[in-house]
Structures are given as C-alpha cells and as structure tokens.
Coordinates of C-alpha atoms and ligand atoms in Angstrom, one line a residue:
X965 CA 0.0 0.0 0.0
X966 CA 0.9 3.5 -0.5
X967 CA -1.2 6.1 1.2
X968 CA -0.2 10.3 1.9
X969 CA -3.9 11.8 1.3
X970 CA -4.0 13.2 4.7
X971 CA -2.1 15.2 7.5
X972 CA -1.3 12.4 10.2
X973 CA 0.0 9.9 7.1
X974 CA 3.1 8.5 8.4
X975 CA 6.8 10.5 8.7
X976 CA 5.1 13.0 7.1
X977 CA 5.3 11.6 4.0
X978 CA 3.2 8.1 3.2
X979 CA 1.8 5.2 5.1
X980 CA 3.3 2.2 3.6
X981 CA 2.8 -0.7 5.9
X982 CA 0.0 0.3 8.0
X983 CA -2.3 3.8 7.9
X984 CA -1.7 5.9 10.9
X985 CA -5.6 5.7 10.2
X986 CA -6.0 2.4 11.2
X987 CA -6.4 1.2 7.3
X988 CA -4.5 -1.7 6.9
X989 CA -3.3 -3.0 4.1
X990 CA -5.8 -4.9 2.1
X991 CA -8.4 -2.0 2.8
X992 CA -5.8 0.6 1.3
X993 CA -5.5 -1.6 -1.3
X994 CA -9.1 -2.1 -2.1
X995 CA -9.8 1.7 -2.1
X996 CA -7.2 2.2 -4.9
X997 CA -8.7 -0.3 -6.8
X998 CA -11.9 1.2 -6.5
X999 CA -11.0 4.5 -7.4
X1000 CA -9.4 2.8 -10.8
X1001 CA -12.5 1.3 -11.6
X1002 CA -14.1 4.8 -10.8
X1003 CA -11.7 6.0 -13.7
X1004 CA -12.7 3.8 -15.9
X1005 CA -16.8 4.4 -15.1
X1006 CA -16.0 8.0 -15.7
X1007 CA -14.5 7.8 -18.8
X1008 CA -17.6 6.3 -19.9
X1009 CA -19.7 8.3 -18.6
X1010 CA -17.9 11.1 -20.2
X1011 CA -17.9 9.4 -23.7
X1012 CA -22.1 9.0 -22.9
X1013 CA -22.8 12.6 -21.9
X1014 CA -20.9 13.5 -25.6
X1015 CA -23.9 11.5 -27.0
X1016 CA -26.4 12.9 -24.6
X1017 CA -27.0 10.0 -22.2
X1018 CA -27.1 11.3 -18.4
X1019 CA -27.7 8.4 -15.4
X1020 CA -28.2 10.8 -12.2
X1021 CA -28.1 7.3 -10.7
X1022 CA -24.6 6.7 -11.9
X1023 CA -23.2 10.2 -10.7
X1024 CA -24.9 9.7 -7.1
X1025 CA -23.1 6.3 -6.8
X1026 CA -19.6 7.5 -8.0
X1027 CA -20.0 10.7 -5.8
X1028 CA -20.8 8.1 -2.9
X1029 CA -18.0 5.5 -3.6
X1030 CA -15.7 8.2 -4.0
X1031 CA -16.6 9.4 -0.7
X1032 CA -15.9 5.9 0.9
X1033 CA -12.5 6.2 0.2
X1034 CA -12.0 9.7 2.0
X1035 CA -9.9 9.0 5.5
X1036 CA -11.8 7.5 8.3
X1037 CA -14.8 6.7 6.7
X1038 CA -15.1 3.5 5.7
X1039 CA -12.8 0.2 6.7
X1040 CA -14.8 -2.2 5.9
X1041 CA -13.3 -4.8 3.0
X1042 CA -16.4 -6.0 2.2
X1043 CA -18.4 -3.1 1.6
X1044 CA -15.7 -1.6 -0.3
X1045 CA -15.6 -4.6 -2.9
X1046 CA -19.4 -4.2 -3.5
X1047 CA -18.5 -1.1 -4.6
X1048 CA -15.7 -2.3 -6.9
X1049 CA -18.7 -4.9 -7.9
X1050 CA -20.9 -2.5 -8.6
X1051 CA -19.0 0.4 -10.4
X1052 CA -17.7 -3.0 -12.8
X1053 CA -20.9 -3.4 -13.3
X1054 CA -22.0 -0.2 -14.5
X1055 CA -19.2 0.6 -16.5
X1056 CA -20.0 -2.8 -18.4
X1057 CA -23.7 -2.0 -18.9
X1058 CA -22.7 1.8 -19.9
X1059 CA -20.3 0.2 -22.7
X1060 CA -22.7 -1.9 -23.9
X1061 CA -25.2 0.8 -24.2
X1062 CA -22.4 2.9 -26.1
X1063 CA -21.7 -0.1 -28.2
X1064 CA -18.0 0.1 -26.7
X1065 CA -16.9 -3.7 -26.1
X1066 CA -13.0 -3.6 -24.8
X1067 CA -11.6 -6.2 -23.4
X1068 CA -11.6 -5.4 -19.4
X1069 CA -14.8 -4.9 -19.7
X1070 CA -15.4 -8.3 -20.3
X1071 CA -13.6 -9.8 -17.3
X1072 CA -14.8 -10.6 -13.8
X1073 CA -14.4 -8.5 -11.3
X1074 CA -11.7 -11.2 -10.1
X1075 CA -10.0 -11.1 -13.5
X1076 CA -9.9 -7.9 -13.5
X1077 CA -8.4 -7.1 -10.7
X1078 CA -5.7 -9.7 -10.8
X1079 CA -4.8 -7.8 -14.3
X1080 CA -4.6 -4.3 -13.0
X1081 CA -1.3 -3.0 -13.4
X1082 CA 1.1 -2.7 -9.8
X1083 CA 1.3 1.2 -10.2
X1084 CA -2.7 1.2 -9.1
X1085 CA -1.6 1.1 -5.7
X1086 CA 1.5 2.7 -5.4
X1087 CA 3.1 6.6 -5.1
X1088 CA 4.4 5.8 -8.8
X1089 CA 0.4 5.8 -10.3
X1090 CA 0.4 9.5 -10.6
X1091 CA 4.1 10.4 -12.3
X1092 CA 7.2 10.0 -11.9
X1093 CA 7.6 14.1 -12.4
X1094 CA 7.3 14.7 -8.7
X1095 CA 5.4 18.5 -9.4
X1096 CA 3.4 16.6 -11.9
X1097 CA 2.2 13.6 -9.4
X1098 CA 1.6 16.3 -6.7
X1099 CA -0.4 17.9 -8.9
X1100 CA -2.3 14.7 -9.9
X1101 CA -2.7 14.2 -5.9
X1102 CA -4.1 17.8 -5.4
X1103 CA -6.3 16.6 -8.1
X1104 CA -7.6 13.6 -6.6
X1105 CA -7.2 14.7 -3.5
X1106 CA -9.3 17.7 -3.8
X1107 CA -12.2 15.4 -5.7
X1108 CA -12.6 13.4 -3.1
X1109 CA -13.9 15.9 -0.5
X1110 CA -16.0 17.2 -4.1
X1111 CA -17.8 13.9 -3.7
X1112 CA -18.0 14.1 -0.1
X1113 CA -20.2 17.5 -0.3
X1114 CA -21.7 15.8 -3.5
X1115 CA -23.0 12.9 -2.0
X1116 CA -24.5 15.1 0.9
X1117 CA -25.9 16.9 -1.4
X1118 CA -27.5 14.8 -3.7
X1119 CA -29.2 12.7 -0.1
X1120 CA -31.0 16.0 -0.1
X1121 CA -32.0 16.1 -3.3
X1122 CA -29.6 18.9 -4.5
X1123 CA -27.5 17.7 -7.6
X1124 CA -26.4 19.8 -10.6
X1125 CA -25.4 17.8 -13.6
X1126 CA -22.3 20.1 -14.3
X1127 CA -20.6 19.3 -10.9
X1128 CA -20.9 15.4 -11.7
X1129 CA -19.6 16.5 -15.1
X1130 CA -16.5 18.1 -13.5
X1131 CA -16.0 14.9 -10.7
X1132 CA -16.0 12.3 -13.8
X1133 CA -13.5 14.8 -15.8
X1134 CA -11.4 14.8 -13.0
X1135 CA -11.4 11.5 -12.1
X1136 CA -10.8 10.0 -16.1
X1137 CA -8.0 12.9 -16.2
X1138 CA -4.6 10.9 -16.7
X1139 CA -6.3 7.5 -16.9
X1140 CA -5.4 5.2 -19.3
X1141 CA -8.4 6.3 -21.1
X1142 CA -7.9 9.9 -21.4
X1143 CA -7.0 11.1 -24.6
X1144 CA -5.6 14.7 -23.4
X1145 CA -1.9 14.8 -22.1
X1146 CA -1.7 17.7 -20.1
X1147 CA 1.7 19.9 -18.1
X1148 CA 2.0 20.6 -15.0
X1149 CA 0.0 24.1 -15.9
X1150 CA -2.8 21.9 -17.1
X1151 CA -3.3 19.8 -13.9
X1152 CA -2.5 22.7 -11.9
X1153 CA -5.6 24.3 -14.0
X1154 CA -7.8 21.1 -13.5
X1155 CA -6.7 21.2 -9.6
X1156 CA -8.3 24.8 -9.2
X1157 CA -11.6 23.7 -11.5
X1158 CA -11.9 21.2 -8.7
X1159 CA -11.6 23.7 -6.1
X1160 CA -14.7 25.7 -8.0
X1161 CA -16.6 22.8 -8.1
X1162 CA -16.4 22.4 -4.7
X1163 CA -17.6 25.8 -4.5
X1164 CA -20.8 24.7 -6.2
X1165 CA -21.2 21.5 -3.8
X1166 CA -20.7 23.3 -0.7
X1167 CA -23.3 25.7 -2.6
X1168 CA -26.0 22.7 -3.3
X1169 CA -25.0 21.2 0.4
X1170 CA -26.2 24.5 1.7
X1171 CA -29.0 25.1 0.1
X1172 CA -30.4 21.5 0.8
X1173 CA -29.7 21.7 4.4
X1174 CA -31.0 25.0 4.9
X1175 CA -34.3 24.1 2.8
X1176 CA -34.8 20.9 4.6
X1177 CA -34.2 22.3 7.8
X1178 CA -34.2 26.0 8.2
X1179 CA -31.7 28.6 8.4
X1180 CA -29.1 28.3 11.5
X1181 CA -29.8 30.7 14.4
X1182 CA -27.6 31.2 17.5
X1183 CA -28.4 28.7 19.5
X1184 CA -27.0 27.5 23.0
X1185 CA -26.1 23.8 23.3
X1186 CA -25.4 22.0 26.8
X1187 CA -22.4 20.1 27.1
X1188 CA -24.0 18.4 29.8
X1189 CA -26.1 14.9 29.9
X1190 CA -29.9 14.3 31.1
X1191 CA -30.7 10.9 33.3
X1192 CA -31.9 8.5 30.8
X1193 CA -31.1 6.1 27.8
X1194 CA -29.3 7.8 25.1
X1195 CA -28.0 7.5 21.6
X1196 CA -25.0 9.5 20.6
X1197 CA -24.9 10.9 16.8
X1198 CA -21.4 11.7 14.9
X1199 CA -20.2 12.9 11.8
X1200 CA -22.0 15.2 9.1
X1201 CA -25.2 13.4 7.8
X1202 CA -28.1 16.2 8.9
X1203 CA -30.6 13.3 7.6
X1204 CA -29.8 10.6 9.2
X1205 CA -29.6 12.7 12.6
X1206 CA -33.4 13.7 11.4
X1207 CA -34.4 9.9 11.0
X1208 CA -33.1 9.0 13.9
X1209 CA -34.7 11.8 16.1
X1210 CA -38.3 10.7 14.5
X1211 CA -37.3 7.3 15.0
X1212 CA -36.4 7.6 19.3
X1213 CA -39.4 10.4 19.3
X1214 CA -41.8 8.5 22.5
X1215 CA -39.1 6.0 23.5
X1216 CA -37.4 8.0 26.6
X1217 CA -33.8 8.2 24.1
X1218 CA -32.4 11.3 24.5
X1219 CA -30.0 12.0 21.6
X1220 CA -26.4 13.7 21.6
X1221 CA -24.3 15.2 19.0
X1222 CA -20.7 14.3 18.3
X1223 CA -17.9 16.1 16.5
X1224 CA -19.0 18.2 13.4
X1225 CA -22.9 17.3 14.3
X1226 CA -23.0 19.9 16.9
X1227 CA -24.1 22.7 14.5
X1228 CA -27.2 20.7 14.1
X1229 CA -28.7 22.1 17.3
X1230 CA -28.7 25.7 15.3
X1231 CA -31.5 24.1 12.5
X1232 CA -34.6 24.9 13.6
X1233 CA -36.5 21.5 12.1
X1234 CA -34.0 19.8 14.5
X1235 CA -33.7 21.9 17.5
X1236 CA -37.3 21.1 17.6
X1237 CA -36.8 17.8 18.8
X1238 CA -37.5 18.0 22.4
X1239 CA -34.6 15.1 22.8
X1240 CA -32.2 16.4 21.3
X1241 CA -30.3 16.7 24.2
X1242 CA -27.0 18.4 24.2
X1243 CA -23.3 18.2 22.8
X1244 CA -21.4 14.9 24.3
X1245 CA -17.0 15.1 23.9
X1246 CA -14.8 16.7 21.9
X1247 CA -13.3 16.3 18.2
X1248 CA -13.0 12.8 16.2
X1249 CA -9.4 12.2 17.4
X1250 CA -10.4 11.9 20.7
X1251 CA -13.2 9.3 20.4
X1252 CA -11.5 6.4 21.6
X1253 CA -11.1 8.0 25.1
X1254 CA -14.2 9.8 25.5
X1255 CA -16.9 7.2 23.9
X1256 CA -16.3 4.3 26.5
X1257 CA -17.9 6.5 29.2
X1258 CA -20.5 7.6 26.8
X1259 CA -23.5 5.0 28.9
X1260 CA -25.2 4.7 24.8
X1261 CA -25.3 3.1 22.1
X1262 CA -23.2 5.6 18.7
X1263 CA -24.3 6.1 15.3
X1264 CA -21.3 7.1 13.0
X1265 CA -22.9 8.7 9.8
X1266 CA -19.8 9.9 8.1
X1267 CA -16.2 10.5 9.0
X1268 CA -14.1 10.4 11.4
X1269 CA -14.5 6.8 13.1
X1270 CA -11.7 5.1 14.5
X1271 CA -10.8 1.5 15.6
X1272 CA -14.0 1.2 18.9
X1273 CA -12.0 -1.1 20.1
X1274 CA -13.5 -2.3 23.5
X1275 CA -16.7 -0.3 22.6
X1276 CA -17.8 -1.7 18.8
X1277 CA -20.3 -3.7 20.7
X1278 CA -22.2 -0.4 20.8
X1279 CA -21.3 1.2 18.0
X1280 CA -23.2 1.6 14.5
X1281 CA -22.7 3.0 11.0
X1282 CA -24.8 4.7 8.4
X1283 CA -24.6 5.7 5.2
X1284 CA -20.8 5.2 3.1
X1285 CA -19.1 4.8 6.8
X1286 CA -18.2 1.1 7.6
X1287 CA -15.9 -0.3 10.1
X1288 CA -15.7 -4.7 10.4
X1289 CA -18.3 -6.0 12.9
X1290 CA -20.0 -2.9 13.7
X1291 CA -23.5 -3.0 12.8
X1292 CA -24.5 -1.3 9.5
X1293 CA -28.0 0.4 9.6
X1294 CA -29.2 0.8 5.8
X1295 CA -31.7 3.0 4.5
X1296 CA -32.0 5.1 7.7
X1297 CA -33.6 2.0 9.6
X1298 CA -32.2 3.1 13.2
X1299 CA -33.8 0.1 14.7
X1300 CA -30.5 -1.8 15.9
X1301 CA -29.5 1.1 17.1
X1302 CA -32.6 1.8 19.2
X1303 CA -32.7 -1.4 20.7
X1304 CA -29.1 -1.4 21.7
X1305 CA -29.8 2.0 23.5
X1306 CA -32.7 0.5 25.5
X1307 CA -30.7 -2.6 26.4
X1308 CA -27.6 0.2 27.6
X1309 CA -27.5 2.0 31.1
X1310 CA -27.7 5.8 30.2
X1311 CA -26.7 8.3 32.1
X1312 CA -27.7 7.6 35.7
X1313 CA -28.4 11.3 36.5
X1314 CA -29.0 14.4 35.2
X1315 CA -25.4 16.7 35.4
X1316 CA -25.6 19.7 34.1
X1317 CA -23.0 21.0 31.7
X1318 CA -21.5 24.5 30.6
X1319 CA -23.4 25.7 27.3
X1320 CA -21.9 26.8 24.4
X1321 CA -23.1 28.7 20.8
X1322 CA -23.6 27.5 17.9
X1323 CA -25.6 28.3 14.7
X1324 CA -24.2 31.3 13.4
X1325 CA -24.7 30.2 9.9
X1326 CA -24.8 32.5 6.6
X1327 CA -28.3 34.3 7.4
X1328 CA -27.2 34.8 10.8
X1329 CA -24.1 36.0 9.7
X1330 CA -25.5 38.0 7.1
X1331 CA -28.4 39.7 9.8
X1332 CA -25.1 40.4 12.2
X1333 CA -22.7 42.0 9.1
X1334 CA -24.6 45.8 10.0
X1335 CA -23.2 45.7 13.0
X1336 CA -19.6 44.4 12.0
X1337 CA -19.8 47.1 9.7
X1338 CA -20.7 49.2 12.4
X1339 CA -18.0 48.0 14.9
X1340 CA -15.0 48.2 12.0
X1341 CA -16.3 51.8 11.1
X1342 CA -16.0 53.3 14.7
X1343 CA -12.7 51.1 15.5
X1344 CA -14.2 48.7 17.9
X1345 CA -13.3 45.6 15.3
X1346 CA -9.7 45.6 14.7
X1347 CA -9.7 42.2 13.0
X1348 CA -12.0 39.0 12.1
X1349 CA -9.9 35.7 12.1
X1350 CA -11.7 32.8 10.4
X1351 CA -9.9 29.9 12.7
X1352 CA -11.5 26.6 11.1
X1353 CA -10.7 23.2 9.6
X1354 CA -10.0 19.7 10.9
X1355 CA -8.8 18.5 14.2
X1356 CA -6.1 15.7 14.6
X1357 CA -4.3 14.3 17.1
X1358 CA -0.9 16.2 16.3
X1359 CA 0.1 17.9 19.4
X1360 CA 1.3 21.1 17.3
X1361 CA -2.7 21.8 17.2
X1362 CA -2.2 23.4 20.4
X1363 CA -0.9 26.0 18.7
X1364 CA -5.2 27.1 17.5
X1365 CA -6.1 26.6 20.8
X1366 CA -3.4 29.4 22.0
X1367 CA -3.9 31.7 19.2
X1368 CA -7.5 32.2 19.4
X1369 CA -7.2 32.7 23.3
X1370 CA -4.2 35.6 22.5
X1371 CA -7.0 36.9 20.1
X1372 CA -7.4 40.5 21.1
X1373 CA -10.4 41.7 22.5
X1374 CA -11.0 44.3 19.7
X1375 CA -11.4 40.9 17.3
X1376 CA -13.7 38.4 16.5
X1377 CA -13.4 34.8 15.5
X1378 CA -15.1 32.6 13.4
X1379 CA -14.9 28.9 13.3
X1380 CA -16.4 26.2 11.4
X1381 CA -15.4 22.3 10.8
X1382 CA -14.0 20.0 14.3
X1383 CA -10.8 22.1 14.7
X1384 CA -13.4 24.1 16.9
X1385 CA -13.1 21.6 19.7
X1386 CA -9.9 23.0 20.3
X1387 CA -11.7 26.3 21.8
X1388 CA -15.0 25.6 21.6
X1389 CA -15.8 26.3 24.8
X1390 CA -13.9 28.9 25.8
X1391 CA -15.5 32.3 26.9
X1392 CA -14.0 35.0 24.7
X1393 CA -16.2 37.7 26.2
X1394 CA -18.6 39.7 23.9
X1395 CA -17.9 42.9 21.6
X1396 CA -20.9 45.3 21.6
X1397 CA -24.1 42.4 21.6
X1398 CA -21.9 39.9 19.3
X1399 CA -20.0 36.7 21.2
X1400 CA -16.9 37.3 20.2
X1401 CA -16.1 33.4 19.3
X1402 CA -19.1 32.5 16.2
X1403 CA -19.5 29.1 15.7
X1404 CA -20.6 28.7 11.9
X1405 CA -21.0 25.3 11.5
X1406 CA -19.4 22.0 9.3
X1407 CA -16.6 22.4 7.4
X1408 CA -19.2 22.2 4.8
X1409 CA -20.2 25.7 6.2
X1410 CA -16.6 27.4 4.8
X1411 CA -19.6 28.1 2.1
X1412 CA -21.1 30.3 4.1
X1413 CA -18.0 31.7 5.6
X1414 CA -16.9 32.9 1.9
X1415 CA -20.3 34.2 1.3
X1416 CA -20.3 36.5 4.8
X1417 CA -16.6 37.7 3.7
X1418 CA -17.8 38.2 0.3
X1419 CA -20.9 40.3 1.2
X1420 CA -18.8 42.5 3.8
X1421 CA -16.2 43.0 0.9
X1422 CA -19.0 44.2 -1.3
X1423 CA -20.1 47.0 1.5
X1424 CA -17.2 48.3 2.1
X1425 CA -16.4 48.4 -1.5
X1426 CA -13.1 46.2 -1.3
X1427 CA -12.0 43.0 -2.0
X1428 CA -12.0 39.8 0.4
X1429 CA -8.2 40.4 0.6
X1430 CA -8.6 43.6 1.5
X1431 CA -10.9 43.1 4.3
X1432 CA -9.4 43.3 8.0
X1433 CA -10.0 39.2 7.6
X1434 CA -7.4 36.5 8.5
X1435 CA -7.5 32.9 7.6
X1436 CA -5.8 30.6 10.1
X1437 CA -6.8 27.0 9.0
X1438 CA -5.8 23.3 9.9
X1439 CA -6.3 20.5 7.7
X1440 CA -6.3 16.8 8.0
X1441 CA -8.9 15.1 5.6
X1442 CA -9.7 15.6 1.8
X1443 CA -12.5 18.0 2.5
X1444 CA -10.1 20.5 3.5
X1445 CA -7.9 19.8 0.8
X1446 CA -10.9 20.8 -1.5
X1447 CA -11.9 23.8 0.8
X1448 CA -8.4 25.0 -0.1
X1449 CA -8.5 24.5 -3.7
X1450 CA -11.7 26.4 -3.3
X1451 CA -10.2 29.4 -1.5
X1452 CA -7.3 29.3 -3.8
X1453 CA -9.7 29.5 -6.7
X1454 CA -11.5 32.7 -5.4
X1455 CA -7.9 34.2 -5.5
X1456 CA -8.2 34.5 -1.4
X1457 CA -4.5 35.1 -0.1
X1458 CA -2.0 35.0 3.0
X1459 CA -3.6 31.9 4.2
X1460 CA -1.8 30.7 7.4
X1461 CA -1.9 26.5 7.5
X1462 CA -1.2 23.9 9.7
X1463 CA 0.1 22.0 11.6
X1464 CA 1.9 20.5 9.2
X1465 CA 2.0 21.1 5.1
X1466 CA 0.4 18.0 2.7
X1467 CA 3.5 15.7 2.3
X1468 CA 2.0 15.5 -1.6
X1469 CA 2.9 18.8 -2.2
X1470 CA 6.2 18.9 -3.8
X1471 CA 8.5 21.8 -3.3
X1472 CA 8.3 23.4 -6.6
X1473 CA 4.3 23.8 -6.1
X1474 CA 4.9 24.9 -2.6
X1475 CA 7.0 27.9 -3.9
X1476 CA 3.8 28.2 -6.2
X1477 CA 1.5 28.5 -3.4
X1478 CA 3.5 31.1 -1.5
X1479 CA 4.5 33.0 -4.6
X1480 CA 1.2 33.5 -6.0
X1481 CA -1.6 33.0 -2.7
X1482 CA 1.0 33.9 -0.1
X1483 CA 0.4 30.9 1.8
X1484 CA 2.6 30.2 4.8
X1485 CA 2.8 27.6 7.6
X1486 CA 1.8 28.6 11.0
X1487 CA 4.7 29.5 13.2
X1488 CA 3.5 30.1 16.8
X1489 CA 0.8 32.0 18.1
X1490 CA 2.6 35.4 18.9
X1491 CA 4.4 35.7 16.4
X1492 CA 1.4 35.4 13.7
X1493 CA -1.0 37.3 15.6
X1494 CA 2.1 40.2 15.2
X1495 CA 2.1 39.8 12.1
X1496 CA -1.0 39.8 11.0
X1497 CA -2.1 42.7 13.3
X1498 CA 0.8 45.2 12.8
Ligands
SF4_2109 FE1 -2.1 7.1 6.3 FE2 -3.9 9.1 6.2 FE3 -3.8 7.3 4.3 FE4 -4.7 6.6 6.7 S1 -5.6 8.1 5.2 S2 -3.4 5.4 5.4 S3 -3.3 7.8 8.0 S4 -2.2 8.8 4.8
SF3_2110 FE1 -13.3 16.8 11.1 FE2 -13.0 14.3 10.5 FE3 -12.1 17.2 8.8 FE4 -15.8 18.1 8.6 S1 -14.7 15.1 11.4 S2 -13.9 18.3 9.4 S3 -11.5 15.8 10.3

C-alpha cells in the first residue's frame, strides 16, 4: 500500500505498511482499486454525456463510492468490494449501451483485478515528475472531498449535472483512457476547477440543508447529559440525525451530537426535537477515550471513526461509513440502534453542563454584518480571524487553541469544521451584543463563511483580501484539501496552515503556493497574531 492523502500519514510523507488511520493493508489496497474502476466508469460516462445519455443514478453512486475512500470513513473490506462490484458493473452496462466492447470490460471483477497493473496502488500511479504527481494528488485529492459535499448533497435532493460532469472529468483525467496529455499548468488548472466545483457543492449542500431544515440561528447547546437512555450521533449526515430523532421520538432516548454534528442544534426542524439533548465530547481524534464512558449506544454517519476497540459492541454506521463487525444500519432504519440504547445503562443522573453557541450560519451572519460594519467603522473591530478546519491528534494543534485565546479583545473569530473543539468552549467575552467566538458550522459551512466575507467585501467596496479578515486554517482530511483549492480558486490570499504542510505537495508547487496565494505555515501564536495585526 501506499497512502499520503492526509495530514497524520506516516513520517510526514506516506503510510506504507499500516495507515496511521487504522487502514490496513488490504483496505488501502481495495480503495485504490476502486477509485481505478471509478476511472474507468467516468471515462464512460464522459464518452455517454458526448452523446447525450445522463444516469443521475450513476453520478450519485460514483459521488458516494468516491466518498468511501476519503480518510476515516469506511474500513470495511467487504463493503468496499461491493462497490468495486458494482462500479464494474456499471461501467460494463454503460459500454454496452455505447456499443463500446473492450476487453476489461469483459472480465470478472476477479480477472480484473488480478490484471490491473502494480502502479494502481503505489506513489508511482500519478508520475514520476514529482510536481506533476503532486499535482495529480491535489487533483484527486481535492475530488474526493467534491464527492463528499456531492454525495450530501444529492441525499437532499440537491445535484447539478455540471458538478458530476466536472467529478468524472477529474477523475478520467490521466487514466489510461484519457485522450488529453496535459503539463503541470494543465493539472495545476484542473486542480483549481476542482476547487470551484467544490464551491458549487458546498453551494447545493447548503442550500439542501437550509431548505430541509431552516436557516441556523444562535443557539446555546449544553455540554452536559440528562438521566436516561441515550444515543450519541457523529459525523456530518443532517438526515440521518433527522431519521433518527423521528425514529427515538416517545421512546425516553435522548440523543447527543458528536464532533462536526454539533451545529445541528442551530437548525430549527431539529432543534425542535425535544430530545435532542445536548453536545457529548470533543473532536473525532479523541473518540477512543471519551466514547467508553458515553452510557449509549453511537451512530457514525460519516467521517471520522476510529478503531472502537472495547466499545464496537455499541457502536453503529450509516450511510458510506463502515468499520468490520460494527452493525451497518441501511436505508436510515435506526432500529439496531434503538434497541441497543434501551438494552444500555444511560446516564444515571442528570449533570448539568457548561453551554456553548452554535448556529451562526450565513443568514445569521448576514443579519449580524450591519453591525460588524458598524463595529470596523468606529474602530471597535480591529480584525476577524476565520480559525477553522480539521482536528487531529498532532500535538502542534495546540498552537489554534493558544492563538485564538491571545485573540485581542477588539477581534472576533469565526470557526467552522472540528478544529473548533480545540476552543470551543472557551468564553472569549462579547464585543458590543456579538460573542466574540461564532461558531458557523461543518466544514461544509466554509460556504457560508466565503459568502459573509464576500458580502462585507461588497459593502465596504473592497475585496476579500482587503478586508481586515485573517484565515488561520488546519487541515487533515480531503474535504479541507478541496476547501483550499476552493479558496485558492477565489484568488483569497495569505492563508496561514497547519500544523503541518500536505506531504503530496512537492517543493516546486509549494513555492507556487507562497508565490502566487501567499500561503505560509503557521509558526506560533505570537508571532502570527504580530504579524497579521501590525
Ligand atoms: Fe495514512 Fe492518512 Fe492514508 Fe490513513 S488516510 S493510510 S493515515 S495517509
Ligand atoms: Fe473533522 Fe474528520 Fe475534517 Fe468536517 S470530522 S472536518 S477531520
């Protein structure tokens, strides 16, 4: 196996033996397969939108195998051949509908994986120009978290036929079935396509969430726990935290959020839910110490699960997420889960907890930007910093923690994604009637974070650069790495990043990066709050 796509990958430069992740071998293995066969599915679908045939079906299930192979989602061997089963089987029936017969397509799925060539599954698959392959990587990379927001998306009925366009382009780009041969300008030009994609399926993810269940709105959220049965909810899936709420509605379950579901109290169609109880431990890297005292039973809808270890007898996945021996509930049928909740302690007693914000979504945002205006006009707002992106279990992330509590008082900061539970519940005091910490939500939410920074550029007649804005981000997973392609495709500069740089970018597009975005590593906490308020 050869594996780099995210922050924690080994040495800082590619699991090889093991993932860091937990992924062995044969599951590393399997995902690169898959995303081969994914290649070859797109460059048919590719050659059958030319002719005018479009299977919404087809893009949905590439968005969502895609997604399986983003870190921490899905470990599971034999949910991962399906797939691999299944994409074979549509590329077959797509070639025979496009009256394209070539040989692999006429081979088992056995046959033809024994006949894939070594490179699927090695460093060496993308090119042996290192700036080339870390292009290809940014690529792939970046398309990954596409599919990801795509996949959400399209669960709420949100799809637009030019983003699954873009995620098959991408994906066929470089396979042995693409016909363009492209420089390193060329992938570096695909690379920030990808990252406007992801623009358009934050965009879709949005406006599905916020259809299906309201606008965010500030909303407190206790971080403590009522007496009772309960059923903790992680990861990103809005709908499945909706099914599951209608599904424990009567049955004396109270439910808790988990990592990035804790904006989900800020929807109004789910703060509703009279058991939807509170916000129960930290950020995703921490799960294996905080979820054996959690008295429930845990529903994993998307990323980030890890190894539950002495806990998987209580622990359940939905959706692409799959980890061997844990309990798989399909088609938002929460019934194992419900059961295993009522056969589980609960919490004993009610203990009260510390309550934090959340729900400070675009509308929110947008409703507050008067008064921002307001503040930076009489020189009560020195500076905003947008502080976001993934947690991880590198100890350097302290450095987030420390930087937003040296935050001057004269600032705000924004947040959005699980690198929030570094700070998310400290009290940074207030300026005028605004909390000076705003939680904004997922990292899905960086949509609405670019939107805010866009409409405050617009009235003060400036550009986002210009604004008295600061991006201090942290990245671990492929949804960041497409948040940043994103950002980078908006022209947004001077990003700081951390804690440590992709080990697939090479140092020839690292120079790129700094040259032409300004984008820097963090250093410590003083030092870049001096420099970015001097
Ligand atoms: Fe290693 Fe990260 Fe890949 Fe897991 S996802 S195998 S930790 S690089
Ligand atoms: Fe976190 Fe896994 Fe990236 Fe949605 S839950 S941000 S790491």
């Amino acid at each position: 196996m050869f594996c780099n796509q995210c922050e924690q990958t080994a040495k800082g430069t590619g699991c090889a033996t093991v993932g860091v992740c937990g992924k062995n071998a044969d599951v590393a293995i399997i995902q690169d397969q898959l995303v081969y066969l994914l290649r070859r599915l797109a460059s048919l679908v590719l050659k059958a939108r030319a002719v005018g045939i479009a299977d919404t079906d087809t893009d949905d299930f590439m968005a969502e195998a895609l997604f399986s192979t983003l870190t921490n989602v899905n470990f599971d061997p034999q949910a991962l051949r399906r797939m691999q089963a299944e994409t074979l089987e549509r590329a077959k029936a797509l070639a025979a509908r496009l009256g394209d017969q070539t040989d692999d397509l006429s081979l088992s799925l056995e046959d033809c994986l024994a006949r894939l060539p070594e490179s699927v599954v090695g460093i060496d698959r993308f090119s042996t120009d290192k700036d080339v392959a870390s292009a290809m990587q940014l690529l792939l990379f970046g398309l990954k978290g596409v599919a990801a927001y795509a996949d959400h998306a399209a669960r709420l009925g949100q799809r637009d036929p030019e983003l699954s366009a873009f995620v098959c382009k991408g994906l066929a780009a470089g396979s042995p079935w693409d016909e363009e041969s492209r420089d390193l300008g060329g992938w570096l030009d695909l690379a920030l396509e990808c990252g406007r994609a992801n623009l358009r399926a934050m965009e879709l993810l949005e406006k599905g969430n916020t259809e299906t269940f309201g606008d965010p709105a500030p909303t407190p959220v206790s971080l403590g726990q009522r007496k009772g049965k309960a059923i903790l909810v992680s990861g990103h899936d809005l709908l499945d935290l909706q099914a599951l709420l209608e599904q424990t509605e009567g049955t004396g379950i109270n439910v808790y959020t988990h990592g990035e579901m804790l904006p989900a109290h800020g929807y109004p169609r789910l703060k509703a839910f009279g058991h939807l109880a509170g916000h129960y431990g930290t950020a995703w890297q921490n799960q294996q110490k905080e979820l054996p005292d959690f008295p429930g039973a845990v529903l994993f809808t998307t990323n980030c699960i890890q190894n539950p270890r002495s806990y998987g007898d209580r622990v359940f996945t939905s959706g692409n997420v799959g980890w061997p021996g844990c309990t798989h509930c399909a088609g938002r049928d929460f019934a194992p889960v419900i059961a295993r909740a009522l056969e589980l302690p609960g919490f004993a007693e009610d203990r009260p907890g510390k309550e934090i914000l959340t729900g400070f979504g675009r509308r929110a945002m947008l409703d507050a930007a008067p008064k921002v205006l307001e503040a930076v006009a009489q020189g009560k707002l020195r500076h905003i910093f947008l502080v976001g992106g993934c947690d991880g279990a590198r100890p350097g992330r302290n450095y987030y923690t420390e930087f937003v509590e040296k935050t001057p008082q004269d600032t705000l900061v924004l947040t959005l994604a699980c690198g929030k539970f570094r700070f998310f519940d400290k009290d940074l005091g207030r300026l005028g009637d605004l909390p000076r910490l705003l939680d904004m939500g997922q990292c899905n939410d960086a949509y609405a974070a670019v939107r805010t920074a866009q409409a405050l550029a617009e009235a003060l007649k400036c550009g986002v650069n210009d604004l008295p804005l600061s991006l201090v981000l942290s990245w671990y997973e492929q949804k960041a790495v497409s948040i940043l392609l994103t950002l980078l495709a908006l022209g947004i500069r001077d990003i700081r990043l951390g804690p440590s740089l992709p080990a697939f970018v090479s140092p020839n597009i690292l120079n790129l990066l700094v040259e032409k975005w300004g984008i820097r590593p963090i250093s410590t906490p003083d030092e870049d709050l001096a420099a970015i308020l001097k």
